[in-house]
Short mmCIF file of N, CA, C and O in Angstrom, two decimals:
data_model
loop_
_atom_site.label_atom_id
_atom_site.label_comp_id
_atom_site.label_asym_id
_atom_site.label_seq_id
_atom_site.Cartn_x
_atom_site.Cartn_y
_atom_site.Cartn_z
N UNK N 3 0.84 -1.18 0.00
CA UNK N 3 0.00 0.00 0.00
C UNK N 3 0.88 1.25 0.00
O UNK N 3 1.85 1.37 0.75
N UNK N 4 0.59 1.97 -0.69
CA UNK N 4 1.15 3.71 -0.53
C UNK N 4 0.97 4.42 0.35
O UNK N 4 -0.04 4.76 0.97
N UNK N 5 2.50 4.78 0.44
CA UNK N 5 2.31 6.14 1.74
C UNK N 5 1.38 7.15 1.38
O UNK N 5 0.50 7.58 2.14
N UNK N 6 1.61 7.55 0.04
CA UNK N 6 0.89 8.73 -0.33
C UNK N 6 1.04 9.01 -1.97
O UNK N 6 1.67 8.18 -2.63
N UNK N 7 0.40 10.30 -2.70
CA UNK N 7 0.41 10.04 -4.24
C UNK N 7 0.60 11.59 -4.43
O UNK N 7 0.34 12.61 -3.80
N UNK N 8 1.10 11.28 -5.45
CA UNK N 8 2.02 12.70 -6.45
C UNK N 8 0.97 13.01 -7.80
O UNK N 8 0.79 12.26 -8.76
N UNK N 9 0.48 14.06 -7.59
CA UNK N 9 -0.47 13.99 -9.02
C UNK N 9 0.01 15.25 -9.76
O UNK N 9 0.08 16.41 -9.35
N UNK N 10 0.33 14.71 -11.04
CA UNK N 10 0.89 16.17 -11.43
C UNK N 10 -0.37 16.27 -13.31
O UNK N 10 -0.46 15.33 -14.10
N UNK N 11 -0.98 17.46 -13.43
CA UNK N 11 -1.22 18.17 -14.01
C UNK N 11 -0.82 18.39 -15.20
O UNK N 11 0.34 18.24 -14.83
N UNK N 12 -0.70 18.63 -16.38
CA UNK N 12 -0.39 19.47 -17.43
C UNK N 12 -1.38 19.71 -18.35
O UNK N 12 -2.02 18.79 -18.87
N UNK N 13 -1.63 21.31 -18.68
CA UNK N 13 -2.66 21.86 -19.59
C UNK N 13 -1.80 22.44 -20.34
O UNK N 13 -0.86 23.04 -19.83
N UNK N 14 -2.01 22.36 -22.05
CA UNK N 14 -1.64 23.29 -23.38
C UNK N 14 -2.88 23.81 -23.55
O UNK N 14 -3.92 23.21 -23.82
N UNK N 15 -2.70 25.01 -23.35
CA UNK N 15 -3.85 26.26 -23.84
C UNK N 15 -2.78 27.12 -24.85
O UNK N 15 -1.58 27.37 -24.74
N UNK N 16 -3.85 27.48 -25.90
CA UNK N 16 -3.74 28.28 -27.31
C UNK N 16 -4.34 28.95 -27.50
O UNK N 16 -5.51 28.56 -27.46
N UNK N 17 -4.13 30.44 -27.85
CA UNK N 17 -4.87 31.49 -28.19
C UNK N 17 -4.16 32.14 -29.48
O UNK N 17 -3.43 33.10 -29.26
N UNK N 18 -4.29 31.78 -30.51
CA UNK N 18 -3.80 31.80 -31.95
C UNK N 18 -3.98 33.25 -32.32
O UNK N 18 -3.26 33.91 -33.06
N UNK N 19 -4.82 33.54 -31.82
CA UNK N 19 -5.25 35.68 -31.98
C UNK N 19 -4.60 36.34 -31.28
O UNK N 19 -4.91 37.52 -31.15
N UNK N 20 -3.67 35.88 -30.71
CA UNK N 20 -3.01 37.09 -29.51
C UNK N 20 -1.72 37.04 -30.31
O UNK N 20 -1.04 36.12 -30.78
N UNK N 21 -1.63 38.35 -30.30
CA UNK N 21 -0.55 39.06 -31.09
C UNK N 21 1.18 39.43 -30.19
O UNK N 21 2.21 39.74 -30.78
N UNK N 22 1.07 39.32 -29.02
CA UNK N 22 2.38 39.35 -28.60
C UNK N 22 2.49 38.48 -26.89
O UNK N 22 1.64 37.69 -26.50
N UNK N 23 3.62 38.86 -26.16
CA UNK N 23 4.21 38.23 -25.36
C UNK N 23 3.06 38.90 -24.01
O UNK N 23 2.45 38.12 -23.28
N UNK N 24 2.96 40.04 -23.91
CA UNK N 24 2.48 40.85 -23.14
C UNK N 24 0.92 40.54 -22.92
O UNK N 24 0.45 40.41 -21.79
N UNK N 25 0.21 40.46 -23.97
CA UNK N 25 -1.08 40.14 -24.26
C UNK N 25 -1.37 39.11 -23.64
O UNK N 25 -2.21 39.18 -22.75
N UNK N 26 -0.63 37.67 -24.02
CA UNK N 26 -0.92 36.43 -23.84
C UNK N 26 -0.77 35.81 -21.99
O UNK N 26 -1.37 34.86 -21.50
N UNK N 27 0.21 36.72 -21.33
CA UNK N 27 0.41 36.58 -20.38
C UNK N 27 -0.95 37.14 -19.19
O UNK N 27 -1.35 36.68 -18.12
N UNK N 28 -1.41 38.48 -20.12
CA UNK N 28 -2.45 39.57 -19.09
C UNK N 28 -3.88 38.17 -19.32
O UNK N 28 -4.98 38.23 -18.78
N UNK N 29 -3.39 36.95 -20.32
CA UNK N 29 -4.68 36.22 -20.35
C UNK N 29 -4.40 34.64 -19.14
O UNK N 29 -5.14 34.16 -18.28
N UNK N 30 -3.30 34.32 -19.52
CA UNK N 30 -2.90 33.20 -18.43
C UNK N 30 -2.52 33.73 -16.85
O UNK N 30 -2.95 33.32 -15.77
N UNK N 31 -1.79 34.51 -17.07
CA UNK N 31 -1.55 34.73 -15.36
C UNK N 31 -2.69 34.84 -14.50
O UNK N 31 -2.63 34.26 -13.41
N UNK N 32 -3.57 35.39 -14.77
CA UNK N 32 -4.77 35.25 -13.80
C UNK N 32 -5.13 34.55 -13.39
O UNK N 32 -5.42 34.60 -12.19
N UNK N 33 -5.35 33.27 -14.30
CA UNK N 33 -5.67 32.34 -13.98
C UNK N 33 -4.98 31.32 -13.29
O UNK N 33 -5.55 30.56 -12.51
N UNK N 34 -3.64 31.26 -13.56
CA UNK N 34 -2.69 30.33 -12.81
C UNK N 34 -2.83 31.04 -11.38
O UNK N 34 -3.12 30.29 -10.45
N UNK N 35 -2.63 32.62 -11.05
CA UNK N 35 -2.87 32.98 -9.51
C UNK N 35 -3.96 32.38 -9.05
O UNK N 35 -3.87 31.43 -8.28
N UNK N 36 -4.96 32.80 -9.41
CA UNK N 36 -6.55 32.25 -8.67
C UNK N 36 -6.71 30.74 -9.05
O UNK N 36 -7.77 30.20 -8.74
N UNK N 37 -5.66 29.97 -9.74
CA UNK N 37 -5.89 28.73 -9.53
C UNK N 37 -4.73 28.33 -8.37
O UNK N 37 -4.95 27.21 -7.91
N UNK N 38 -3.54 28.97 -7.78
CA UNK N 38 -3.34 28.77 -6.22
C UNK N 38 -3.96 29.08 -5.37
O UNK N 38 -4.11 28.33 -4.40
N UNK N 39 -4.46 30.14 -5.43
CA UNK N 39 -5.23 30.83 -4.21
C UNK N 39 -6.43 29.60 -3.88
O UNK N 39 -6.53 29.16 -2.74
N UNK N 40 -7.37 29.10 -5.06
CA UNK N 40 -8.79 28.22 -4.68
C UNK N 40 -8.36 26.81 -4.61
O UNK N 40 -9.36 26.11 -4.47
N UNK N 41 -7.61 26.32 -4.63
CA UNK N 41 -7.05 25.41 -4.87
C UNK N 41 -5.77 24.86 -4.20
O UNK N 41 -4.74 25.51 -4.37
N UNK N 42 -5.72 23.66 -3.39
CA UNK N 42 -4.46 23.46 -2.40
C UNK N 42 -3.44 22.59 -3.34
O UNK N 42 -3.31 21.38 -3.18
N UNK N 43 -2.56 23.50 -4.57
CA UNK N 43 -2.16 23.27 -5.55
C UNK N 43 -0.30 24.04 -5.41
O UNK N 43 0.14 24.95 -4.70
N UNK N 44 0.25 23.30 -6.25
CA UNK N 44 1.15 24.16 -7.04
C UNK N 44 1.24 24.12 -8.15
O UNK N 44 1.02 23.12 -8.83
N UNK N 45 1.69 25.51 -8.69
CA UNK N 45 0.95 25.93 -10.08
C UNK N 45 1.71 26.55 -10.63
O UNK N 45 2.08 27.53 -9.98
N UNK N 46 2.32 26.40 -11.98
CA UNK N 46 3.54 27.10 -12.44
C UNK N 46 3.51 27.17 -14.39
O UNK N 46 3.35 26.19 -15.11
N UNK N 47 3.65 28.26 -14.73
CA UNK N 47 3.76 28.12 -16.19
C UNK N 47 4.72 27.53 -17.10
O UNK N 47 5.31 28.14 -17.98
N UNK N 48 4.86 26.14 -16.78
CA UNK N 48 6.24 25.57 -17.70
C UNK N 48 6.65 25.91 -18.80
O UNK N 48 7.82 26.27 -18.64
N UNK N 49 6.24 26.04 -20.24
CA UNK N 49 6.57 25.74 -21.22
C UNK N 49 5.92 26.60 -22.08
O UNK N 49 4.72 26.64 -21.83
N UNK N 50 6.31 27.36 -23.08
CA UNK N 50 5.81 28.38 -24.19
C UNK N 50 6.08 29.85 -23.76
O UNK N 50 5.59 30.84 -24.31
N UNK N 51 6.96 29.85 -22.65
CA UNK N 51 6.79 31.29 -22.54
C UNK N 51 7.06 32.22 -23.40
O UNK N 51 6.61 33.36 -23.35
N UNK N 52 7.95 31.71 -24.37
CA UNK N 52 8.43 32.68 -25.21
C UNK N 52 7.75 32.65 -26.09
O UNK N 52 7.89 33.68 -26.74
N UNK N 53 6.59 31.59 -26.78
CA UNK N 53 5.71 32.17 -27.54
C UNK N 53 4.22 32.82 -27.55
O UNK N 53 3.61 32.87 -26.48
N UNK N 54 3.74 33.22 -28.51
CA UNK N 54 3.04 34.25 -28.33
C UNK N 54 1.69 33.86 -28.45
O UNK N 54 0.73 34.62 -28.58
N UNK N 55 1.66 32.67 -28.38
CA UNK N 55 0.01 32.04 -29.15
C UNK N 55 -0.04 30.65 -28.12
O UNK N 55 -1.24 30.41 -27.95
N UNK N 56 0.63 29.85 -27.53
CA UNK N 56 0.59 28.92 -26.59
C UNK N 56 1.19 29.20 -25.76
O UNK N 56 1.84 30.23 -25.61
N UNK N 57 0.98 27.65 -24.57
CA UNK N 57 1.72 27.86 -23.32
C UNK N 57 1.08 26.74 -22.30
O UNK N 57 -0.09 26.38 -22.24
N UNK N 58 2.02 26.37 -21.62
CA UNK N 58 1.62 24.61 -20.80
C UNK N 58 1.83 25.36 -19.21
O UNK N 58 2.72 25.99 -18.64
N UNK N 59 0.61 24.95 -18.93
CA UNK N 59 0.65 25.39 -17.41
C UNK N 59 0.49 23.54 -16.52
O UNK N 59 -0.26 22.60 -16.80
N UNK N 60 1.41 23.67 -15.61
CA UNK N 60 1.73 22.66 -14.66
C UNK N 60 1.65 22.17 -13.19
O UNK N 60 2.68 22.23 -12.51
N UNK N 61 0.40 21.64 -12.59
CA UNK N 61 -0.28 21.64 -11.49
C UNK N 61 0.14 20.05 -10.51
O UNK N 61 0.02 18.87 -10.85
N UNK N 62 0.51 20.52 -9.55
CA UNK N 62 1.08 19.54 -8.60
C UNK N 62 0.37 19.42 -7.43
O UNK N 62 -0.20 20.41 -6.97
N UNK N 63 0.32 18.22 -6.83
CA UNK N 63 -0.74 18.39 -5.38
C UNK N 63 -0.17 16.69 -4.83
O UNK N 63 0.04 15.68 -5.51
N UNK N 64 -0.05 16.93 -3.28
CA UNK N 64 0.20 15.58 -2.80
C UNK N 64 -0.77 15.33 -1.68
O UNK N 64 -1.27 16.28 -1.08
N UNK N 65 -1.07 14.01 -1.38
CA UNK N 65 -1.75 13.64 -0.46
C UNK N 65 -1.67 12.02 -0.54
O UNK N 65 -1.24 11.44 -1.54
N UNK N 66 -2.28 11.11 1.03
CA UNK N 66 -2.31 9.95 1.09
C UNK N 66 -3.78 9.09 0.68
O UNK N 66 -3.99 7.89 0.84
N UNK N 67 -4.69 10.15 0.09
CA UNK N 67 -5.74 9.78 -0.51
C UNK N 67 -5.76 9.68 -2.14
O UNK N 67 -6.31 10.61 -2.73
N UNK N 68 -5.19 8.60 -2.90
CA UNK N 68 -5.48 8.75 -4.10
C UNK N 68 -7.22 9.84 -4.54
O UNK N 68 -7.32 11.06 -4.57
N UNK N 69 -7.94 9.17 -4.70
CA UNK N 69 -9.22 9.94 -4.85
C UNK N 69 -9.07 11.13 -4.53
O UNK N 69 -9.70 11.75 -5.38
N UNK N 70 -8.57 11.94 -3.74
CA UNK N 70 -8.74 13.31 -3.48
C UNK N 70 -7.76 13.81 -4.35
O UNK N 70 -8.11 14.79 -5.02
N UNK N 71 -6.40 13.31 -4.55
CA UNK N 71 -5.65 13.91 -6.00
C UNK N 71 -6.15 14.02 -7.06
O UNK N 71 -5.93 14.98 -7.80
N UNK N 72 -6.95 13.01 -7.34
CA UNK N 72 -7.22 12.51 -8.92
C UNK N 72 -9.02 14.08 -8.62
O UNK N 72 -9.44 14.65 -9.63
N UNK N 73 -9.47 14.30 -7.64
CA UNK N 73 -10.43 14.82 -7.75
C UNK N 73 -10.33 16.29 -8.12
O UNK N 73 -11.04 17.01 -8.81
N UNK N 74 -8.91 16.58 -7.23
CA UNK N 74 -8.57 17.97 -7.02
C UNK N 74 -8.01 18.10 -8.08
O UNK N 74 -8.31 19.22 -8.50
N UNK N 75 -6.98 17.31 -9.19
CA UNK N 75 -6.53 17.51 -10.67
C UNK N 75 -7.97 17.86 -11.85
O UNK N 75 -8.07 18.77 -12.67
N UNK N 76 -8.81 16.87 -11.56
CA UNK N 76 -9.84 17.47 -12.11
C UNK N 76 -10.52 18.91 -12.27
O UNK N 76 -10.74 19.67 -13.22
N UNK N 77 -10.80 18.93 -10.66
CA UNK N 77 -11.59 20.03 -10.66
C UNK N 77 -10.67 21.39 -11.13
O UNK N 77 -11.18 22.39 -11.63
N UNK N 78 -9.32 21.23 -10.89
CA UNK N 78 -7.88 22.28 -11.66
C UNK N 78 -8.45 22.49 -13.36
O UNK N 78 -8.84 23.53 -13.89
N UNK N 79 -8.36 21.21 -13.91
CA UNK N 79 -8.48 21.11 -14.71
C UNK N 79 -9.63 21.39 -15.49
O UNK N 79 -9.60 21.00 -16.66
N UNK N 80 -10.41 21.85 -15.17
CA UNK N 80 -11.84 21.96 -15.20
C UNK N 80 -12.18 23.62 -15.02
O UNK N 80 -12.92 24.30 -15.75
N UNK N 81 -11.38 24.09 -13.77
CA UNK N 81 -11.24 25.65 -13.93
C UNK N 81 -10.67 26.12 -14.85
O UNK N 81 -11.21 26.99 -15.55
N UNK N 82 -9.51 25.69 -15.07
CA UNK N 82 -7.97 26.29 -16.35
C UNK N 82 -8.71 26.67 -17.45
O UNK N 82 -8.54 27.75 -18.00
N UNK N 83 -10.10 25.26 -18.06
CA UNK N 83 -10.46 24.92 -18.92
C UNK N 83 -11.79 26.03 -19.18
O UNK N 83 -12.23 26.28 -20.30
N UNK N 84 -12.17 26.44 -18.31
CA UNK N 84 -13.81 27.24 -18.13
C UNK N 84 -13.50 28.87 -17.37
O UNK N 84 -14.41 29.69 -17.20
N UNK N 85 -12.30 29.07 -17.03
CA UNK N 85 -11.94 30.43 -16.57
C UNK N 85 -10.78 31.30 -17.77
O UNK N 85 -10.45 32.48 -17.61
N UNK N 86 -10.38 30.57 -18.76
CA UNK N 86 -9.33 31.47 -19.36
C UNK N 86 -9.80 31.79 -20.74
O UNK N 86 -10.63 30.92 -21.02
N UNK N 87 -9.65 32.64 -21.77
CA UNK N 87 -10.14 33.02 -23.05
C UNK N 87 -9.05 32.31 -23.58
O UNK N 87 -8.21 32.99 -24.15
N UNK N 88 -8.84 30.92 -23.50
CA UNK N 88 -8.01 30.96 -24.12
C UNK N 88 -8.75 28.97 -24.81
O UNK N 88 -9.79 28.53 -24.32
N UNK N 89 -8.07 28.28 -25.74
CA UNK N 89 -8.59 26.90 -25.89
C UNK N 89 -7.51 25.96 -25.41
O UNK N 89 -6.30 26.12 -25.52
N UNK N 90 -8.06 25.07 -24.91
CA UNK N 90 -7.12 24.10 -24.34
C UNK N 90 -6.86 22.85 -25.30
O UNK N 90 -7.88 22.34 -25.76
N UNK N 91 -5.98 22.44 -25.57
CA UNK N 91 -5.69 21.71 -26.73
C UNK N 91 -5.11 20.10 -26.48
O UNK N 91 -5.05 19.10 -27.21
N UNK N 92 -4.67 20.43 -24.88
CA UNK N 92 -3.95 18.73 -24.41
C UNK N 92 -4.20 18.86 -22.93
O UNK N 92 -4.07 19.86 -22.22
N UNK N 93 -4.45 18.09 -22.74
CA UNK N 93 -4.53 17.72 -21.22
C UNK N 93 -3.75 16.27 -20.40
O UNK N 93 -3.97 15.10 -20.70
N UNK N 94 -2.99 16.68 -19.53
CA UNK N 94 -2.36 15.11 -19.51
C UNK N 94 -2.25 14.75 -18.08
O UNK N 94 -1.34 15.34 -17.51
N UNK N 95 -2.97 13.89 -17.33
CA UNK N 95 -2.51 13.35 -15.65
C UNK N 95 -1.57 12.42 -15.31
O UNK N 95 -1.19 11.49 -16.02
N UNK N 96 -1.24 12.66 -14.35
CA UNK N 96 -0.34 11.40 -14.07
C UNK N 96 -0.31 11.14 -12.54
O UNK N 96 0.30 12.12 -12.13
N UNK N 97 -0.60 10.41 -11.50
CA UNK N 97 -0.55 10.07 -10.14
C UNK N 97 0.49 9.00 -10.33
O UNK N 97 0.67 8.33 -11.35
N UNK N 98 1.11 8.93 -9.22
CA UNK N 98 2.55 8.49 -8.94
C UNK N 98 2.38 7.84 -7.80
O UNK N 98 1.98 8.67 -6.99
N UNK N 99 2.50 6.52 -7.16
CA UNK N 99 2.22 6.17 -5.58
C UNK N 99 3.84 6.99 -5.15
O UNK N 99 4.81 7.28 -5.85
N UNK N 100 3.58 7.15 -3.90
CA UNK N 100 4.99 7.24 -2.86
C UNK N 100 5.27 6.16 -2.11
O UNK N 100 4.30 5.87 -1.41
N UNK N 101 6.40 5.29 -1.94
CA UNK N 101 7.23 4.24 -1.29
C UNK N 101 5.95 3.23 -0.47
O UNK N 101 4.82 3.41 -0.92
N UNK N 102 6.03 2.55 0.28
CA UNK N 102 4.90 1.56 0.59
C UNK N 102 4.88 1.17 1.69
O UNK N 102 6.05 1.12 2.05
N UNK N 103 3.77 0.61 3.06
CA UNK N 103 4.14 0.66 3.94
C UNK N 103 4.53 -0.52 3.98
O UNK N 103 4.23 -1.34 3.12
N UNK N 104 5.57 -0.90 5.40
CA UNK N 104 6.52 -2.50 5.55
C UNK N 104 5.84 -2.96 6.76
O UNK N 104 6.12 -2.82 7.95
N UNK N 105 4.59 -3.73 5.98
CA UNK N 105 4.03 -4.80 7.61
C UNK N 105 4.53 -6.06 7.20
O UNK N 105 4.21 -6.91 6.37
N UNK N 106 5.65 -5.88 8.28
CA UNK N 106 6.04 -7.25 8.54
C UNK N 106 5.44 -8.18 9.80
O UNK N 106 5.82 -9.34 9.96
#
């Protein structure tokens, strides 16, 4: 049995109409803040920063309740998806057990 589980997150959102670096950010950052703040998450913009039309945001959460990871990735996933002007194009989960307990 598992000590506990690692659920990690990844959303590609695309906004193909946004014309620069500045723009695209005043549309994701909001949402990555108010998705730490509601959410007992960590939350970080991995990947696309430098372009101007995508960008992979990356959501982490641990606990010894599988079900409550897999619930709380959802419901992340589910805000990212219904709070940003932007389209989401990939979505990917992954839960991880942590080490196991030793009843001997």
């Amino acid at each position: 049995m598992a000590l506990g589980y690692v659920g990690v997150l990844t959303v590609r959102v695309e906004m193909p109409w946004v014309a620069s670096l500045k723009e695209k950010r005043a549309l994701v950052r909001p949402v990555v803040e108010r998705l730490k703040v509601r959410y007992p998450l960590t939350v970080a913009r991995l990947d696309g920063l430098d372009a101007h039309d995508w960008e992979v945001i990356g959501v982490a959460t641990i606990s010894n309740d599988y079900a409550w990871v897999e619930e709380t990735l959802r419901m992340a996933a589910d805000y990212i998806a219904r709070e940003g002007p932007y389209r989401v194009t990939d979505e990917h989960t992954e839960i991880t057990p942590l080490g196991a307990d030793d009843e001997d």
